[in-house]
Amino acid sequence: MSSQIQITPDETSFYKKAATYFMESAARAIRENNSFIVSLSGGSTPKRLYTLLSEDYYRHRVDWAHVHFFWGDERCVPPDHSESNFGMTKLALLSKIPIPPQNIHRIPGEMEPPRDAARAYQKDLKSFFKLDYSIPQFDLILLGVGEDGHTASLFPATEALKEKERLVVANFVSRFNAYRITMTYPLLNYAKKIIFLCAGLSKAKILSEIHRKDRQGILYPAEQVKTSKGETIWLLDRSAASKLPNEVRFQAAHLS
Ligand code: 6PG
């Protein structure tokens, strides 16, 4: 189990590195297990990655027939709603690649009440992975980080942070006065690989907080996501890394 911060010199190299991670992880997983099982994130940073993956270079280098997509969180809206994470991914990537429809496992955000949507998704996960009691293991989980330290739809001071058993829950977020469906720590932290995608100056402050070594007090949700089974990578562009404490920046891997 390892955790590492990696810093790219600019935004272009950030997205290229993220796309290369995706492509190489897919090739390895398909070679070893004949499938690549990924959990995707919402947000503007992942959206740019999905757009890049849909371009010729990557589109032709990933064996999409063996890729399975799940989502780490979803808004309680129908799939064609402008706020749907699935809808965003469909526009940016799914509609442009030759992926079989049965490989797309979206969260039923439109299902009422939200608790039922979470239960249904947990059931889908267990039946896909053919597991009754143990925890499904993703080859790769992509996540973003919000300026308040949330990741997936694990927001600070929400009930979902306390969840120890369920894999997916409906989480009430008072800031939006709405429920979100989200994967929980037990599921996220069981992945083979987690990559946090953090680009842009707006992420600098929260990243400097999260990675401060001497910090005490409440932990942000994003820093509690760390796989116990493999590798956690914090991929940052130069702007996102610009406020990291010196000793943290010194220990990070600086990519070219
Ligand atoms: C969502 C997310 C959320 C997101 C972060 C970062 O549905 O919005 O899953 O956790 O990844 O808020 O989003 P940005 O990349 O847009 O900053």
PDB file of C-alpha atoms and ligand atoms in Angstrom:
ATOM      1  CA  MET A   1       0.000   0.000   0.000  1.00  0.00           C
ATOM      2  CA  SER A   2       1.498   3.347  -1.015  1.00  0.00           C
ATOM      3  CA  SER A   3       0.463   6.943  -1.429  1.00  0.00           C
ATOM      4  CA  GLN A   4       2.289   9.486  -3.515  1.00  0.00           C
ATOM      5  CA  ILE A   5       1.897  13.043  -4.750  1.00  0.00           C
ATOM      6  CA  GLN A   6       2.881  13.546  -8.374  1.00  0.00           C
ATOM      7  CA  ILE A   7       3.214  17.016  -9.878  1.00  0.00           C
ATOM      8  CA  THR A   8       3.109  17.776 -13.593  1.00  0.00           C
ATOM      9  CA  PRO A   9       4.697  20.952 -14.994  1.00  0.00           C
ATOM     10  CA  ASP A  10       1.487  22.230 -16.585  1.00  0.00           C
ATOM     11  CA  GLU A  11      -2.116  21.478 -17.398  1.00  0.00           C
ATOM     12  CA  THR A  12      -1.447  19.782 -20.730  1.00  0.00           C
ATOM     13  CA  SER A  13       0.982  17.308 -19.219  1.00  0.00           C
ATOM     14  CA  PHE A  14      -1.451  16.751 -16.337  1.00  0.00           C
ATOM     15  CA  TYR A  15      -4.227  15.502 -18.629  1.00  0.00           C
ATOM     16  CA  LYS A  16      -1.781  13.483 -20.749  1.00  0.00           C
ATOM     17  CA  LYS A  17      -0.430  11.767 -17.640  1.00  0.00           C
ATOM     18  CA  ALA A  18      -3.952  10.987 -16.405  1.00  0.00           C
ATOM     19  CA  ALA A  19      -4.897   9.548 -19.804  1.00  0.00           C
ATOM     20  CA  THR A  20      -1.697   7.494 -19.909  1.00  0.00           C
ATOM     21  CA  TYR A  21      -2.442   6.094 -16.444  1.00  0.00           C
ATOM     22  CA  PHE A  22      -5.889   5.101 -17.667  1.00  0.00           C
ATOM     23  CA  MET A  23      -4.544   3.482 -20.837  1.00  0.00           C
ATOM     24  CA  GLU A  24      -1.746   1.593 -19.082  1.00  0.00           C
ATOM     25  CA  SER A  25      -3.943   0.433 -16.206  1.00  0.00           C
ATOM     26  CA  ALA A  26      -6.486  -0.824 -18.754  1.00  0.00           C
ATOM     27  CA  ALA A  27      -3.859  -2.749 -20.708  1.00  0.00           C
ATOM     28  CA  ARG A  28      -2.461  -4.364 -17.551  1.00  0.00           C
ATOM     29  CA  ALA A  29      -5.832  -5.338 -16.085  1.00  0.00           C
ATOM     30  CA  ILE A  30      -7.095  -6.745 -19.391  1.00  0.00           C
ATOM     31  CA  ARG A  31      -3.892  -8.741 -19.856  1.00  0.00           C
ATOM     32  CA  GLU A  32      -4.139 -10.152 -16.325  1.00  0.00           C
ATOM     33  CA  ASN A  33      -7.890 -10.555 -15.829  1.00  0.00           C
ATOM     34  CA  ASN A  34      -9.501  -9.978 -19.208  1.00  0.00           C
ATOM     35  CA  SER A  35     -11.370  -6.948 -17.859  1.00  0.00           C
ATOM     36  CA  PHE A  36     -10.695  -3.428 -16.595  1.00  0.00           C
ATOM     37  CA  ILE A  37     -13.153  -2.314 -13.929  1.00  0.00           C
ATOM     38  CA  VAL A  38     -13.162   1.409 -13.288  1.00  0.00           C
ATOM     39  CA  SER A  39     -15.119   3.801 -11.132  1.00  0.00           C
ATOM     40  CA  LEU A  40     -15.483   7.277 -12.637  1.00  0.00           C
ATOM     41  CA  SER A  41     -15.994  10.646 -11.004  1.00  0.00           C
ATOM     42  CA  GLY A  42     -18.035  13.710 -11.864  1.00  0.00           C
ATOM     43  CA  GLY A  43     -16.572  17.207 -11.996  1.00  0.00           C
ATOM     44  CA  SER A  44     -14.886  19.457 -14.513  1.00  0.00           C
ATOM     45  CA  THR A  45     -11.384  17.927 -14.179  1.00  0.00           C
ATOM     46  CA  PRO A  46     -12.514  14.347 -14.919  1.00  0.00           C
ATOM     47  CA  LYS A  47     -14.652  15.724 -17.770  1.00  0.00           C
ATOM     48  CA  ARG A  48     -11.549  17.045 -19.515  1.00  0.00           C
ATOM     49  CA  LEU A  49      -9.852  13.695 -19.067  1.00  0.00           C
ATOM     50  CA  TYR A  50     -12.846  11.884 -20.599  1.00  0.00           C
ATOM     51  CA  THR A  51     -12.767  14.266 -23.564  1.00  0.00           C
ATOM     52  CA  LEU A  52      -9.089  13.513 -24.091  1.00  0.00           C
ATOM     53  CA  LEU A  53      -9.690   9.745 -23.856  1.00  0.00           C
ATOM     54  CA  SER A  54     -12.299  10.052 -26.610  1.00  0.00           C
ATOM     55  CA  GLU A  55      -9.706  11.467 -29.020  1.00  0.00           C
ATOM     56  CA  ASP A  56      -8.200   9.215 -31.680  1.00  0.00           C
ATOM     57  CA  TYR A  57      -4.876   8.538 -29.975  1.00  0.00           C
ATOM     58  CA  TYR A  58      -6.398   7.029 -26.815  1.00  0.00           C
ATOM     59  CA  ARG A  59      -9.600   5.759 -28.408  1.00  0.00           C
ATOM     60  CA  HIS A  60      -7.598   3.433 -30.620  1.00  0.00           C
ATOM     61  CA  ARG A  61      -5.305   2.241 -27.849  1.00  0.00           C
ATOM     62  CA  VAL A  62      -7.839   1.063 -25.289  1.00  0.00           C
ATOM     63  CA  ASP A  63      -9.638  -2.265 -25.687  1.00  0.00           C
ATOM     64  CA  TRP A  64     -13.039  -0.793 -24.801  1.00  0.00           C
ATOM     65  CA  ALA A  65     -14.880  -4.110 -25.170  1.00  0.00           C
ATOM     66  CA  HIS A  66     -13.230  -5.227 -21.922  1.00  0.00           C
ATOM     67  CA  VAL A  67     -13.691  -2.001 -19.955  1.00  0.00           C
ATOM     68  CA  HIS A  68     -16.473  -1.745 -17.363  1.00  0.00           C
ATOM     69  CA  PHE A  69     -17.520   1.667 -16.069  1.00  0.00           C
ATOM     70  CA  PHE A  70     -19.121   2.370 -12.707  1.00  0.00           C
ATOM     71  CA  TRP A  71     -19.522   5.758 -10.981  1.00  0.00           C
ATOM     72  CA  GLY A  72     -18.363   6.846  -7.535  1.00  0.00           C
ATOM     73  CA  ASP A  73     -21.289   9.204  -7.033  1.00  0.00           C
ATOM     74  CA  GLU A  74     -24.371  10.638  -8.664  1.00  0.00           C
ATOM     75  CA  ARG A  75     -26.902  13.415  -8.276  1.00  0.00           C
ATOM     76  CA  CYS A  76     -30.530  12.406  -7.763  1.00  0.00           C
ATOM     77  CA  VAL A  77     -31.524  13.307 -11.306  1.00  0.00           C
ATOM     78  CA  PRO A  78     -32.387  11.396 -14.490  1.00  0.00           C
ATOM     79  CA  PRO A  79     -29.490  10.310 -16.744  1.00  0.00           C
ATOM     80  CA  ASP A  80     -30.132  13.006 -19.356  1.00  0.00           C
ATOM     81  CA  HIS A  81     -30.182  15.831 -16.778  1.00  0.00           C
ATOM     82  CA  SER A  82     -27.453  18.466 -17.132  1.00  0.00           C
ATOM     83  CA  GLU A  83     -26.209  17.667 -13.601  1.00  0.00           C
ATOM     84  CA  SER A  84     -25.955  13.914 -14.113  1.00  0.00           C
ATOM     85  CA  ASN A  85     -22.415  12.534 -13.830  1.00  0.00           C
ATOM     86  CA  PHE A  86     -23.421   9.692 -16.113  1.00  0.00           C
ATOM     87  CA  GLY A  87     -24.889  12.200 -18.608  1.00  0.00           C
ATOM     88  CA  MET A  88     -21.679  14.240 -18.585  1.00  0.00           C
ATOM     89  CA  THR A  89     -19.575  11.103 -19.180  1.00  0.00           C
ATOM     90  CA  LYS A  90     -21.888   9.978 -21.945  1.00  0.00           C
ATOM     91  CA  LEU A  91     -21.450  13.252 -23.814  1.00  0.00           C
ATOM     92  CA  ALA A  92     -17.695  13.479 -23.249  1.00  0.00           C
ATOM     93  CA  LEU A  93     -16.708   9.831 -23.725  1.00  0.00           C
ATOM     94  CA  LEU A  94     -19.267   7.029 -23.851  1.00  0.00           C
ATOM     95  CA  SER A  95     -20.974   8.239 -27.010  1.00  0.00           C
ATOM     96  CA  LYS A  96     -17.618   8.318 -28.804  1.00  0.00           C
ATOM     97  CA  ILE A  97     -16.078   4.934 -28.007  1.00  0.00           C
ATOM     98  CA  PRO A  98     -17.000   1.360 -28.988  1.00  0.00           C
ATOM     99  CA  ILE A  99     -18.012   0.199 -25.507  1.00  0.00           C
ATOM    100  CA  PRO A 100     -20.762  -2.430 -25.211  1.00  0.00           C
ATOM    101  CA  PRO A 101     -23.845  -0.994 -23.430  1.00  0.00           C
ATOM    102  CA  GLN A 102     -23.785  -3.867 -20.937  1.00  0.00           C
ATOM    103  CA  ASN A 103     -20.362  -2.626 -19.738  1.00  0.00           C
ATOM    104  CA  ILE A 104     -21.860   0.664 -18.534  1.00  0.00           C
ATOM    105  CA  HIS A 105     -23.143   0.435 -14.982  1.00  0.00           C
ATOM    106  CA  ARG A 106     -24.693   3.770 -14.094  1.00  0.00           C
ATOM    107  CA  ILE A 107     -26.185   4.800 -10.743  1.00  0.00           C
ATOM    108  CA  PRO A 108     -29.993   5.078 -11.100  1.00  0.00           C
ATOM    109  CA  GLY A 109     -30.094   8.692  -9.883  1.00  0.00           C
ATOM    110  CA  GLU A 110     -33.733   9.071 -10.895  1.00  0.00           C
ATOM    111  CA  MET A 111     -34.929   6.288  -8.560  1.00  0.00           C
ATOM    112  CA  GLU A 112     -37.061   7.407  -5.615  1.00  0.00           C
ATOM    113  CA  PRO A 113     -36.434   7.475  -2.730  1.00  0.00           C
ATOM    114  CA  PRO A 114     -32.624   7.957  -2.955  1.00  0.00           C
ATOM    115  CA  ARG A 115     -32.118   5.175  -0.415  1.00  0.00           C
ATOM    116  CA  ASP A 116     -33.548   2.718  -2.948  1.00  0.00           C
ATOM    117  CA  ALA A 117     -31.188   3.996  -5.637  1.00  0.00           C
ATOM    118  CA  ALA A 118     -28.227   3.359  -3.324  1.00  0.00           C
ATOM    119  CA  ARG A 119     -29.484  -0.134  -2.477  1.00  0.00           C
ATOM    120  CA  ALA A 120     -30.069  -0.957  -6.130  1.00  0.00           C
ATOM    121  CA  TYR A 121     -26.543   0.147  -7.035  1.00  0.00           C
ATOM    122  CA  GLN A 122     -24.988  -1.860  -4.234  1.00  0.00           C
ATOM    123  CA  LYS A 123     -26.936  -4.872  -5.503  1.00  0.00           C
ATOM    124  CA  ASP A 124     -25.669  -4.259  -9.068  1.00  0.00           C
ATOM    125  CA  LEU A 125     -22.115  -4.074  -7.799  1.00  0.00           C
ATOM    126  CA  LYS A 126     -22.393  -7.288  -5.839  1.00  0.00           C
ATOM    127  CA  SER A 127     -23.975  -9.165  -8.695  1.00  0.00           C
ATOM    128  CA  PHE A 128     -21.431  -7.885 -11.213  1.00  0.00           C
ATOM    129  CA  PHE A 129     -18.528  -8.881  -8.977  1.00  0.00           C
ATOM    130  CA  LYS A 130     -20.374 -12.076  -7.981  1.00  0.00           C
ATOM    131  CA  LEU A 131     -19.826 -11.372  -4.294  1.00  0.00           C
ATOM    132  CA  ASP A 132     -22.246 -11.747  -1.427  1.00  0.00           C
ATOM    133  CA  TYR A 133     -20.222 -10.770   1.561  1.00  0.00           C
ATOM    134  CA  SER A 134     -16.825  -9.442   0.603  1.00  0.00           C
ATOM    135  CA  ILE A 135     -15.970  -6.061  -0.894  1.00  0.00           C
ATOM    136  CA  PRO A 136     -15.694  -5.566  -4.670  1.00  0.00           C
ATOM    137  CA  GLN A 137     -12.271  -4.480  -5.832  1.00  0.00           C
ATOM    138  CA  PHE A 138     -11.934  -1.892  -8.586  1.00  0.00           C
ATOM    139  CA  ASP A 139      -8.856  -1.881 -10.790  1.00  0.00           C
ATOM    140  CA  LEU A 140      -8.974   1.904 -10.792  1.00  0.00           C
ATOM    141  CA  ILE A 141     -11.014   4.573  -9.021  1.00  0.00           C
ATOM    142  CA  LEU A 142     -10.813   8.115 -10.380  1.00  0.00           C
ATOM    143  CA  LEU A 143     -11.766  10.869  -7.957  1.00  0.00           C
ATOM    144  CA  GLY A 144     -11.855  14.651  -7.826  1.00  0.00           C
ATOM    145  CA  VAL A 145     -11.528  16.916  -4.790  1.00  0.00           C
ATOM    146  CA  GLY A 146     -13.794  19.825  -3.957  1.00  0.00           C
ATOM    147  CA  GLU A 147     -12.591  23.071  -2.398  1.00  0.00           C
ATOM    148  CA  ASP A 148     -14.237  21.988   0.870  1.00  0.00           C
ATOM    149  CA  GLY A 149     -12.294  18.709   0.888  1.00  0.00           C
ATOM    150  CA  HIS A 150     -15.118  16.488  -0.355  1.00  0.00           C
ATOM    151  CA  THR A 151     -14.554  13.636  -2.730  1.00  0.00           C
ATOM    152  CA  ALA A 152     -17.165  11.569  -4.576  1.00  0.00           C
ATOM    153  CA  SER A 153     -20.242  12.784  -2.634  1.00  0.00           C
ATOM    154  CA  LEU A 154     -18.568  12.365   0.735  1.00  0.00           C
ATOM    155  CA  PHE A 155     -18.988  15.914   2.032  1.00  0.00           C
ATOM    156  CA  PRO A 156     -17.611  17.171   5.366  1.00  0.00           C
ATOM    157  CA  ALA A 157     -19.875  16.518   8.350  1.00  0.00           C
ATOM    158  CA  THR A 158     -22.301  14.234   6.514  1.00  0.00           C
ATOM    159  CA  GLU A 159     -23.658  10.874   7.650  1.00  0.00           C
ATOM    160  CA  ALA A 160     -21.999   8.856   4.884  1.00  0.00           C
ATOM    161  CA  LEU A 161     -18.592   9.475   6.459  1.00  0.00           C
ATOM    162  CA  LYS A 162     -19.564   7.201   9.354  1.00  0.00           C
ATOM    163  CA  GLU A 163     -20.602   4.289   7.150  1.00  0.00           C
ATOM    164  CA  LYS A 164     -18.674   1.096   7.872  1.00  0.00           C
ATOM    165  CA  GLU A 165     -20.786  -1.588   6.194  1.00  0.00           C
ATOM    166  CA  ARG A 166     -22.718  -0.419   3.170  1.00  0.00           C
ATOM    167  CA  LEU A 167     -20.835   0.102  -0.091  1.00  0.00           C
ATOM    168  CA  VAL A 168     -23.162   2.778  -1.472  1.00  0.00           C
ATOM    169  CA  VAL A 169     -25.435   5.153   0.442  1.00  0.00           C
ATOM    170  CA  ALA A 170     -27.788   8.068  -0.077  1.00  0.00           C
ATOM    171  CA  ASN A 171     -26.079  11.002   1.614  1.00  0.00           C
ATOM    172  CA  PHE A 172     -27.998  14.151   2.575  1.00  0.00           C
ATOM    173  CA  VAL A 173     -25.904  17.240   1.858  1.00  0.00           C
ATOM    174  CA  SER A 174     -27.378  20.259   3.638  1.00  0.00           C
ATOM    175  CA  ARG A 175     -25.393  22.667   1.488  1.00  0.00           C
ATOM    176  CA  PHE A 176     -27.495  21.573  -1.502  1.00  0.00           C
ATOM    177  CA  ASN A 177     -30.547  20.580   0.534  1.00  0.00           C
ATOM    178  CA  ALA A 178     -30.457  17.384  -1.512  1.00  0.00           C
ATOM    179  CA  TYR A 179     -29.403  13.771  -1.440  1.00  0.00           C
ATOM    180  CA  ARG A 180     -26.464  12.438  -3.406  1.00  0.00           C
ATOM    181  CA  ILE A 181     -25.738   8.769  -4.019  1.00  0.00           C
ATOM    182  CA  THR A 182     -22.159   7.936  -3.129  1.00  0.00           C
ATOM    183  CA  MET A 183     -19.728   5.081  -2.680  1.00  0.00           C
ATOM    184  CA  THR A 184     -18.417   4.839   0.880  1.00  0.00           C
ATOM    185  CA  TYR A 185     -14.950   4.536   2.423  1.00  0.00           C
ATOM    186  CA  PRO A 186     -15.066   0.719   2.771  1.00  0.00           C
ATOM    187  CA  LEU A 187     -15.563   0.325  -0.975  1.00  0.00           C
ATOM    188  CA  LEU A 188     -13.256   3.118  -2.134  1.00  0.00           C
ATOM    189  CA  ASN A 189     -10.449   2.057   0.176  1.00  0.00           C
ATOM    190  CA  TYR A 190     -10.438  -1.487  -1.168  1.00  0.00           C
ATOM    191  CA  ALA A 191      -9.402  -0.488  -4.712  1.00  0.00           C
ATOM    192  CA  LYS A 192      -6.220  -1.627  -6.419  1.00  0.00           C
ATOM    193  CA  LYS A 193      -5.509   1.929  -7.460  1.00  0.00           C
ATOM    194  CA  ILE A 194      -6.976   5.348  -6.692  1.00  0.00           C
ATOM    195  CA  ILE A 195      -6.075   8.487  -8.611  1.00  0.00           C
ATOM    196  CA  PHE A 196      -7.133  11.921  -7.355  1.00  0.00           C
ATOM    197  CA  LEU A 197      -7.292  14.343 -10.278  1.00  0.00           C
ATOM    198  CA  CYS A 198      -6.500  17.868  -9.077  1.00  0.00           C
ATOM    199  CA  ALA A 199      -5.837  20.628 -11.595  1.00  0.00           C
ATOM    200  CA  GLY A 200      -5.966  24.407 -11.309  1.00  0.00           C
ATOM    201  CA  LEU A 201      -5.309  27.132  -8.780  1.00  0.00           C
ATOM    202  CA  SER A 202      -8.739  26.734  -7.168  1.00  0.00           C
ATOM    203  CA  LYS A 203      -7.492  23.413  -5.665  1.00  0.00           C
ATOM    204  CA  ALA A 204      -4.257  24.816  -4.223  1.00  0.00           C
ATOM    205  CA  LYS A 205      -5.617  25.866  -0.824  1.00  0.00           C
ATOM    206  CA  ILE A 206      -7.454  22.673   0.047  1.00  0.00           C
ATOM    207  CA  LEU A 207      -4.537  20.550  -1.156  1.00  0.00           C
ATOM    208  CA  SER A 208      -2.139  22.503   1.041  1.00  0.00           C
ATOM    209  CA  GLU A 209      -4.453  21.823   4.005  1.00  0.00           C
ATOM    210  CA  ILE A 210      -4.921  18.144   3.246  1.00  0.00           C
ATOM    211  CA  HIS A 211      -1.208  17.488   2.809  1.00  0.00           C
ATOM    212  CA  ARG A 212       0.069  19.556   5.728  1.00  0.00           C
ATOM    213  CA  LYS A 213       1.947  17.123   7.904  1.00  0.00           C
ATOM    214  CA  ASP A 214       1.541  18.963  11.203  1.00  0.00           C
ATOM    215  CA  ARG A 215      -2.199  19.470  10.908  1.00  0.00           C
ATOM    216  CA  GLN A 216      -4.432  18.427  13.784  1.00  0.00           C
ATOM    217  CA  GLY A 217      -8.172  18.232  14.165  1.00  0.00           C
ATOM    218  CA  ILE A 218     -10.840  17.156  11.712  1.00  0.00           C
ATOM    219  CA  LEU A 219      -9.829  15.168   8.666  1.00  0.00           C
ATOM    220  CA  TYR A 220     -11.250  16.123   5.293  1.00  0.00           C
ATOM    221  CA  PRO A 221     -13.184  13.364   3.516  1.00  0.00           C
ATOM    222  CA  ALA A 222     -10.672  13.218   0.640  1.00  0.00           C
ATOM    223  CA  GLU A 223      -7.759  12.459   2.943  1.00  0.00           C
ATOM    224  CA  GLN A 224      -9.593   9.473   4.401  1.00  0.00           C
ATOM    225  CA  VAL A 225      -9.670   7.860   0.997  1.00  0.00           C
ATOM    226  CA  LYS A 226      -6.495   5.852   0.760  1.00  0.00           C
ATOM    227  CA  THR A 227      -6.548   2.313  -0.503  1.00  0.00           C
ATOM    228  CA  SER A 228      -5.281  -0.333   1.879  1.00  0.00           C
ATOM    229  CA  LYS A 229      -4.800  -2.707  -1.057  1.00  0.00           C
ATOM    230  CA  GLY A 230      -2.614  -0.886  -3.559  1.00  0.00           C
ATOM    231  CA  GLU A 231      -1.620   2.552  -4.690  1.00  0.00           C
ATOM    232  CA  THR A 232      -3.112   6.002  -4.077  1.00  0.00           C
ATOM    233  CA  ILE A 233      -1.859   8.723  -6.393  1.00  0.00           C
ATOM    234  CA  TRP A 234      -2.536  12.428  -5.987  1.00  0.00           C
ATOM    235  CA  LEU A 235      -1.981  13.794  -9.479  1.00  0.00           C
ATOM    236  CA  LEU A 236      -1.587  17.585  -9.379  1.00  0.00           C
ATOM    237  CA  ASP A 237      -0.710  20.150 -11.983  1.00  0.00           C
ATOM    238  CA  ARG A 238       1.690  22.936 -11.063  1.00  0.00           C
ATOM    239  CA  SER A 239      -1.076  25.382 -10.115  1.00  0.00           C
ATOM    240  CA  ALA A 240      -2.851  22.900  -7.850  1.00  0.00           C
ATOM    241  CA  ALA A 241       0.484  22.138  -6.176  1.00  0.00           C
ATOM    242  CA  SER A 242       1.475  25.794  -5.780  1.00  0.00           C
ATOM    243  CA  LYS A 243       0.552  26.126  -2.092  1.00  0.00           C
ATOM    244  CA  LEU A 244       1.858  22.774  -0.865  1.00  0.00           C
ATOM    245  CA  PRO A 245       4.196  23.112   2.114  1.00  0.00           C
ATOM    246  CA  ASN A 246       7.845  23.006   0.998  1.00  0.00           C
ATOM    247  CA  GLU A 247       8.674  19.699   2.656  1.00  0.00           C
ATOM    248  CA  VAL A 248       5.683  18.051   0.962  1.00  0.00           C
ATOM    249  CA  ARG A 249       6.591  19.473  -2.437  1.00  0.00           C
ATOM    250  CA  PHE A 250      10.161  18.299  -1.911  1.00  0.00           C
ATOM    251  CA  GLN A 251       9.035  14.703  -1.335  1.00  0.00           C
ATOM    252  CA  ALA A 252       6.618  14.662  -4.265  1.00  0.00           C
ATOM    253  CA  ALA A 253       7.473  13.124  -7.629  1.00  0.00           C
ATOM    254  CA  HIS A 254       8.002  15.824 -10.224  1.00  0.00           C
ATOM    255  CA  LEU A 255       6.971  14.554 -13.632  1.00  0.00           C
ATOM    256  CA  SER A 256       8.179  15.921 -16.934  1.00  0.00           C
TER     257      SER A 256
HETATM  258  C1  6PG B   1     -19.157  15.461  -8.539  1.00  0.00           C
HETATM  259  C2  6PG B   1     -17.957  14.794  -8.009  1.00  0.00           C
HETATM  260  C3  6PG B   1     -17.129  15.592  -7.073  1.00  0.00           C
HETATM  261  C4  6PG B   1     -16.040  16.273  -7.893  1.00  0.00           C
HETATM  262  C5  6PG B   1     -15.340  17.348  -7.124  1.00  0.00           C
HETATM  263  C6  6PG B   1     -14.293  18.056  -7.954  1.00  0.00           C
HETATM  264  O1  6PG B   1     -20.078  14.766  -8.849  1.00  0.00           O
HETATM  265  O2  6PG B   1     -19.120  16.684  -8.681  1.00  0.00           O
HETATM  266  O3  6PG B   1     -17.857  13.479  -8.089  1.00  0.00           O
HETATM  267  O4  6PG B   1     -16.591  14.869  -6.028  1.00  0.00           O
HETATM  268  O5  6PG B   1     -15.122  15.327  -8.351  1.00  0.00           O
HETATM  269  O6  6PG B   1     -16.292  18.286  -6.703  1.00  0.00           O
HETATM  270  O7  6PG B   1     -14.865  18.571  -9.101  1.00  0.00           O
HETATM  271  P1  6PG B   1     -14.104  19.538 -10.103  1.00  0.00           P
HETATM  272  O8  6PG B   1     -13.143  18.716 -10.877  1.00  0.00           O
HETATM  273  O9  6PG B   1     -15.204  20.106 -10.955  1.00  0.00           O
HETATM  274  O10 6PG B   1     -13.462  20.576  -9.277  1.00  0.00           O
END
